[in-house]
């Protein structure tokens, strides 16, 4: 009797090693509509501090389509014309849509920043961060702590949406502080009421940080509760099959990709193929990966106009190399690379025909830590009804997650 292969998971046993099979059925999914932006496939590159700069976004955009969010900037730092923040807020000349993530806790400052980002910098999509679990942020009532003060959250979101006019505003948040303080349904409803264009849930609590697996059932719950705007799911998408599975299992309207694309900008090409029901591209061998690395490194040096910026490339180099049997010594040299010539030399020292190491496809890169208790301001949980931001302290940070 011939066995009937029913699920993609079973099929992997008989397929040659590679990405798990993934193909949307015709008409199964729709483009993500954010005011005048129509995004196909419904895929978003997650904002990642220190990662989603112009060179990385440009490389990702080359492979696929979707929306590619710039790194987070702090409203106050931008208003004060902080040089580092202004550099973070730049876009490539051909970048469309110009999408950026904003952080802040003072409604008026958020409004002013959004108004000016749109008017002066031509920003076409604003995402807002209400999920950052970093202690120096939550301790001051920002990031993942903020949704606890739901009236303050509403004021901030209101200001942003009003200031943005025709430009869509989305918000990104976690399930809550911890399992005792789950705020995601309330946050989603506030967003819906205030005219937010879409919401994205990283399906973990702040306490979880990056530990365990993302709880996709929370995305399904949010989708049931918030019905008039798109709900995007985020957490643990490593392959195109995960993106389709998340959408099928939760009913969400799009996916947000973070760590899965680190060292793998080509993932956006594979995602586009899966959503278009086209054959998935072959996994790159080392020759293709080293070509990507070199291109990425050249783009970085061009963009920052400084070979010293290769310091920022070192973490990317290790992500690109993950799983390739290059040996400890060579890997260490990649981790200290400081010139383009040196990078070329190191790449040339690796056999170009090394196959892509499929065993690391689903292995998290970058953040994996947690769980860890969340630092909240004193009395924060008892002052849920307050609509005031806590202090100026939370505005001094410029990176989050
Ligand atoms: C290096 C790094 C930096 C991050 N920075 C931000 C950030 O600035 N803003 C934000 O909303 N999330 C940030 N995140 C969280 C991601 O956007 C995403 O929510 C999280 O990684 C879960 O998705 P994933 O499982 O696809 O990685 C960061 C994550 C990483 C790994």
mmCIF file of N, CA and C in Angstrom, residues 150-219:
data_model
loop_
_atom_site.group_PDB
_atom_site.id
_atom_site.type_symbol
_atom_site.label_atom_id
_atom_site.label_comp_id
_atom_site.label_asym_id
_atom_site.label_seq_id
_atom_site.Cartn_x
_atom_site.Cartn_y
_atom_site.Cartn_z
ATOM 1 N N UNK A 150 -2.780 51.509 30.925
ATOM 2 C CA UNK A 150 -3.509 51.463 29.653
ATOM 3 C C UNK A 150 -4.004 52.828 29.188
ATOM 4 N N UNK A 151 -4.255 53.739 30.144
ATOM 5 C CA UNK A 151 -4.717 55.078 29.722
ATOM 6 C C UNK A 151 -3.564 55.867 29.092
ATOM 7 N N UNK A 152 -2.396 55.672 29.637
ATOM 8 C CA UNK A 152 -1.219 56.319 29.053
ATOM 9 C C UNK A 152 -0.942 55.743 27.660
ATOM 10 N N UNK A 153 -1.046 54.423 27.565
ATOM 11 C CA UNK A 153 -0.866 53.768 26.265
ATOM 12 C C UNK A 153 -1.837 54.377 25.246
ATOM 13 N N UNK A 154 -3.066 54.538 25.659
ATOM 14 C CA UNK A 154 -4.075 55.091 24.752
ATOM 15 C C UNK A 154 -3.703 56.508 24.311
ATOM 16 N N UNK A 155 -3.229 57.309 25.261
ATOM 17 C CA UNK A 155 -2.852 58.695 24.920
ATOM 18 C C UNK A 155 -1.712 58.718 23.902
ATOM 19 N N UNK A 156 -0.729 57.851 24.132
ATOM 20 C CA UNK A 156 0.427 57.812 23.221
ATOM 21 C C UNK A 156 0.003 57.384 21.817
ATOM 22 N N UNK A 157 -0.773 56.317 21.782
ATOM 23 C CA UNK A 157 -1.202 55.793 20.487
ATOM 24 C C UNK A 157 -2.074 56.830 19.771
ATOM 25 N N UNK A 158 -2.936 57.477 20.535
ATOM 26 C CA UNK A 158 -3.809 58.507 19.965
ATOM 27 C C UNK A 158 -2.974 59.607 19.313
ATOM 28 N N UNK A 159 -2.000 60.114 20.057
ATOM 29 C CA UNK A 159 -1.137 61.189 19.530
ATOM 30 C C UNK A 159 -0.448 60.747 18.247
ATOM 31 N N UNK A 160 0.084 59.528 18.265
ATOM 32 C CA UNK A 160 0.844 59.042 17.100
ATOM 33 C C UNK A 160 -0.062 58.944 15.875
ATOM 34 N N UNK A 161 -1.237 58.358 16.066
ATOM 35 C CA UNK A 161 -2.134 58.150 14.922
ATOM 36 C C UNK A 161 -2.606 59.502 14.372
ATOM 37 N N UNK A 162 -2.952 60.420 15.264
ATOM 38 C CA UNK A 162 -3.424 61.738 14.809
ATOM 39 C C UNK A 162 -2.322 62.471 14.061
ATOM 40 N N UNK A 163 -1.101 62.390 14.603
ATOM 41 C CA UNK A 163 0.015 63.115 13.985
ATOM 42 C C UNK A 163 0.416 62.506 12.648
ATOM 43 N N UNK A 164 0.178 61.214 12.484
ATOM 44 C CA UNK A 164 0.639 60.529 11.269
ATOM 45 C C UNK A 164 -0.248 60.829 10.061
ATOM 46 N N UNK A 165 -1.480 61.282 10.285
ATOM 47 C CA UNK A 165 -2.382 61.586 9.167
ATOM 48 C C UNK A 165 -2.611 60.361 8.301
ATOM 49 N N UNK A 166 -2.215 60.455 7.012
ATOM 50 C CA UNK A 166 -2.428 59.348 6.062
ATOM 51 C C UNK A 166 -1.452 58.204 6.242
ATOM 52 N N UNK A 167 -0.426 58.426 7.036
ATOM 53 C CA UNK A 167 0.622 57.410 7.187
ATOM 54 C C UNK A 167 0.205 56.383 8.235
ATOM 55 N N UNK A 168 0.304 55.092 7.892
ATOM 56 C CA UNK A 168 -0.134 54.073 8.858
ATOM 57 C C UNK A 168 0.788 53.969 10.075
ATOM 58 N N UNK A 169 0.156 53.778 11.226
ATOM 59 C CA UNK A 169 0.879 53.532 12.474
ATOM 60 C C UNK A 169 0.548 52.105 12.906
ATOM 61 N N UNK A 170 1.578 51.343 13.247
ATOM 62 C CA UNK A 170 1.354 50.000 13.792
ATOM 63 C C UNK A 170 1.994 49.946 15.176
ATOM 64 N N UNK A 171 1.568 48.998 15.991
ATOM 65 C CA UNK A 171 2.236 48.859 17.285
ATOM 66 C C UNK A 171 2.657 47.409 17.495
ATOM 67 N N UNK A 172 3.755 47.236 18.224
ATOM 68 C CA UNK A 172 4.335 45.909 18.451
ATOM 69 C C UNK A 172 4.485 45.726 19.957
ATOM 70 N N UNK A 173 4.013 44.614 20.454
ATOM 71 C CA UNK A 173 4.032 44.398 21.903
ATOM 72 C C UNK A 173 4.149 42.917 22.226
ATOM 73 N N UNK A 174 4.391 42.657 23.498
ATOM 74 C CA UNK A 174 4.454 41.285 23.992
ATOM 75 C C UNK A 174 3.137 40.924 24.674
ATOM 76 N N UNK A 175 3.039 39.703 25.194
ATOM 77 C CA UNK A 175 1.783 39.270 25.809
ATOM 78 C C UNK A 175 1.479 40.045 27.093
ATOM 79 N N UNK A 176 2.525 40.494 27.740
ATOM 80 C CA UNK A 176 2.334 41.224 28.992
ATOM 81 C C UNK A 176 3.631 41.214 29.760
ATOM 82 N N UNK A 177 3.543 41.606 31.021
ATOM 83 C CA UNK A 177 4.739 41.627 31.866
ATOM 84 C C UNK A 177 5.141 40.189 32.191
ATOM 85 N N UNK A 178 4.190 39.422 32.663
ATOM 86 C CA UNK A 178 4.407 37.991 32.955
ATOM 87 C C UNK A 178 3.036 37.319 32.924
ATOM 88 N N UNK A 179 2.978 36.059 33.298
ATOM 89 C CA UNK A 179 1.693 35.360 33.170
ATOM 90 C C UNK A 179 0.613 35.887 34.108
ATOM 91 N N UNK A 180 1.011 36.639 35.138
ATOM 92 C CA UNK A 180 0.016 37.237 36.038
ATOM 93 C C UNK A 180 -0.489 38.578 35.527
ATOM 94 N N UNK A 181 0.266 39.194 34.643
ATOM 95 C CA UNK A 181 -0.128 40.523 34.125
ATOM 96 C C UNK A 181 -0.106 40.464 32.601
ATOM 97 N N UNK A 182 -1.149 39.883 32.045
ATOM 98 C CA UNK A 182 -1.256 39.760 30.589
ATOM 99 C C UNK A 182 -2.071 40.941 30.065
ATOM 100 N N UNK A 183 -1.499 41.689 29.150
ATOM 101 C CA UNK A 183 -2.157 42.929 28.711
ATOM 102 C C UNK A 183 -2.470 42.924 27.212
ATOM 103 N N UNK A 184 -2.105 41.847 26.514
ATOM 104 C CA UNK A 184 -2.123 41.938 25.048
ATOM 105 C C UNK A 184 -3.501 42.126 24.437
ATOM 106 N N UNK A 185 -4.527 41.553 25.058
ATOM 107 C CA UNK A 185 -5.867 41.709 24.470
ATOM 108 C C UNK A 185 -6.321 43.165 24.639
ATOM 109 N N UNK A 186 -6.102 43.688 25.834
ATOM 110 C CA UNK A 186 -6.487 45.080 26.100
ATOM 111 C C UNK A 186 -5.700 46.037 25.181
ATOM 112 N N UNK A 187 -4.409 45.761 25.010
ATOM 113 C CA UNK A 187 -3.575 46.605 24.147
ATOM 114 C C UNK A 187 -4.090 46.580 22.709
ATOM 115 N N UNK A 188 -4.430 45.386 22.242
ATOM 116 C CA UNK A 188 -4.949 45.254 20.876
ATOM 117 C C UNK A 188 -6.238 46.042 20.692
ATOM 118 N N UNK A 189 -7.110 45.997 21.707
ATOM 119 C CA UNK A 189 -8.405 46.708 21.600
ATOM 120 C C UNK A 189 -8.197 48.212 21.614
ATOM 121 N N UNK A 190 -7.240 48.666 22.420
ATOM 122 C CA UNK A 190 -6.944 50.110 22.456
ATOM 123 C C UNK A 190 -6.441 50.550 21.079
ATOM 124 N N UNK A 191 -5.554 49.749 20.506
ATOM 125 C CA UNK A 191 -5.003 50.074 19.183
ATOM 126 C C UNK A 191 -6.128 50.178 18.151
ATOM 127 N N UNK A 192 -7.015 49.214 18.209
ATOM 128 C CA UNK A 192 -8.144 49.172 17.275
ATOM 129 C C UNK A 192 -9.004 50.436 17.431
ATOM 130 N N UNK A 193 -9.318 50.789 18.663
ATOM 131 C CA UNK A 193 -10.142 51.985 18.953
ATOM 132 C C UNK A 193 -9.496 53.262 18.448
ATOM 133 N N UNK A 194 -8.170 53.321 18.545
ATOM 134 C CA UNK A 194 -7.475 54.584 18.265
ATOM 135 C C UNK A 194 -7.024 54.721 16.816
ATOM 136 N N UNK A 195 -7.376 53.791 15.977
ATOM 137 C CA UNK A 195 -7.089 53.957 14.551
ATOM 138 C C UNK A 195 -5.725 53.448 14.114
ATOM 139 N N UNK A 196 -5.142 52.554 14.904
ATOM 140 C CA UNK A 196 -3.884 51.918 14.488
ATOM 141 C C UNK A 196 -4.163 51.030 13.272
ATOM 142 N N UNK A 197 -3.193 50.927 12.355
ATOM 143 C CA UNK A 197 -3.449 50.192 11.108
ATOM 144 C C UNK A 197 -3.222 48.690 11.221
ATOM 145 N N UNK A 198 -2.350 48.257 12.123
ATOM 146 C CA UNK A 198 -2.144 46.819 12.362
ATOM 147 C C UNK A 198 -1.412 46.674 13.684
ATOM 148 N N UNK A 199 -1.567 45.496 14.283
ATOM 149 C CA UNK A 199 -0.858 45.234 15.540
ATOM 150 C C UNK A 199 -0.023 43.978 15.380
ATOM 151 N N UNK A 200 1.128 43.952 16.067
ATOM 152 C CA UNK A 200 2.014 42.788 15.971
ATOM 153 C C UNK A 200 2.304 42.274 17.376
ATOM 154 N N UNK A 201 2.099 40.991 17.568
ATOM 155 C CA UNK A 201 2.343 40.394 18.890
ATOM 156 C C UNK A 201 3.557 39.477 18.842
ATOM 157 N N UNK A 202 4.578 39.797 19.654
ATOM 158 C CA UNK A 202 5.641 38.833 19.932
ATOM 159 C C UNK A 202 5.079 37.952 21.044
ATOM 160 N N UNK A 203 4.819 36.689 20.694
ATOM 161 C CA UNK A 203 4.021 35.842 21.578
ATOM 162 C C UNK A 203 4.834 35.276 22.749
ATOM 163 N N UNK A 204 5.406 36.166 23.497
ATOM 164 C CA UNK A 204 6.067 35.834 24.764
ATOM 165 C C UNK A 204 5.762 36.979 25.725
ATOM 166 N N UNK A 205 5.904 36.706 27.034
ATOM 167 C CA UNK A 205 5.821 37.801 27.995
ATOM 168 C C UNK A 205 7.204 38.432 28.121
ATOM 169 N N UNK A 206 7.250 39.617 28.740
ATOM 170 C CA UNK A 206 8.551 40.253 28.964
ATOM 171 C C UNK A 206 9.406 39.367 29.873
ATOM 172 N N UNK A 207 8.774 38.729 30.843
ATOM 173 C CA UNK A 207 9.524 37.857 31.754
ATOM 174 C C UNK A 207 10.197 36.710 30.997
ATOM 175 N N UNK A 208 9.513 36.191 29.999
ATOM 176 C CA UNK A 208 10.087 35.090 29.214
ATOM 177 C C UNK A 208 11.321 35.506 28.433
ATOM 178 N N UNK A 209 11.430 36.796 28.130
ATOM 179 C CA UNK A 209 12.492 37.298 27.241
ATOM 180 C C UNK A 209 12.458 36.510 25.924
ATOM 181 N N UNK A 210 13.466 35.654 25.693
ATOM 182 C CA UNK A 210 13.508 34.866 24.447
ATOM 183 C C UNK A 210 13.472 33.374 24.739
ATOM 184 N N UNK A 211 13.156 33.012 25.976
ATOM 185 C CA UNK A 211 13.239 31.599 26.347
ATOM 186 C C UNK A 211 12.022 30.826 25.853
ATOM 187 N N UNK A 212 12.164 29.507 25.856
ATOM 188 C CA UNK A 212 11.057 28.636 25.457
ATOM 189 C C UNK A 212 10.663 28.892 24.018
ATOM 190 N N UNK A 213 9.456 28.478 23.694
ATOM 191 C CA UNK A 213 8.989 28.748 22.333
ATOM 192 C C UNK A 213 7.888 29.805 22.398
ATOM 193 N N UNK A 214 7.752 30.529 21.304
ATOM 194 C CA UNK A 214 6.706 31.557 21.251
ATOM 195 C C UNK A 214 5.347 30.873 21.345
ATOM 196 N N UNK A 215 4.437 31.525 22.060
ATOM 197 C CA UNK A 215 3.125 30.907 22.326
ATOM 198 C C UNK A 215 2.115 31.372 21.277
ATOM 199 N N UNK A 216 2.172 30.717 20.131
ATOM 200 C CA UNK A 216 1.340 31.156 19.016
ATOM 201 C C UNK A 216 -0.146 31.173 19.358
ATOM 202 N N UNK A 217 -0.556 30.380 20.365
ATOM 203 C CA UNK A 217 -1.989 30.369 20.730
ATOM 204 C C UNK A 217 -2.439 31.762 21.190
ATOM 205 N N UNK A 218 -1.505 32.566 21.697
ATOM 206 C CA UNK A 218 -1.870 33.933 22.095
ATOM 207 C C UNK A 218 -2.166 34.785 20.859
ATOM 208 N N UNK A 219 -1.478 34.489 19.764
ATOM 209 C CA UNK A 219 -1.738 35.234 18.514
ATOM 210 C C UNK A 219 -3.165 34.899 18.041
#
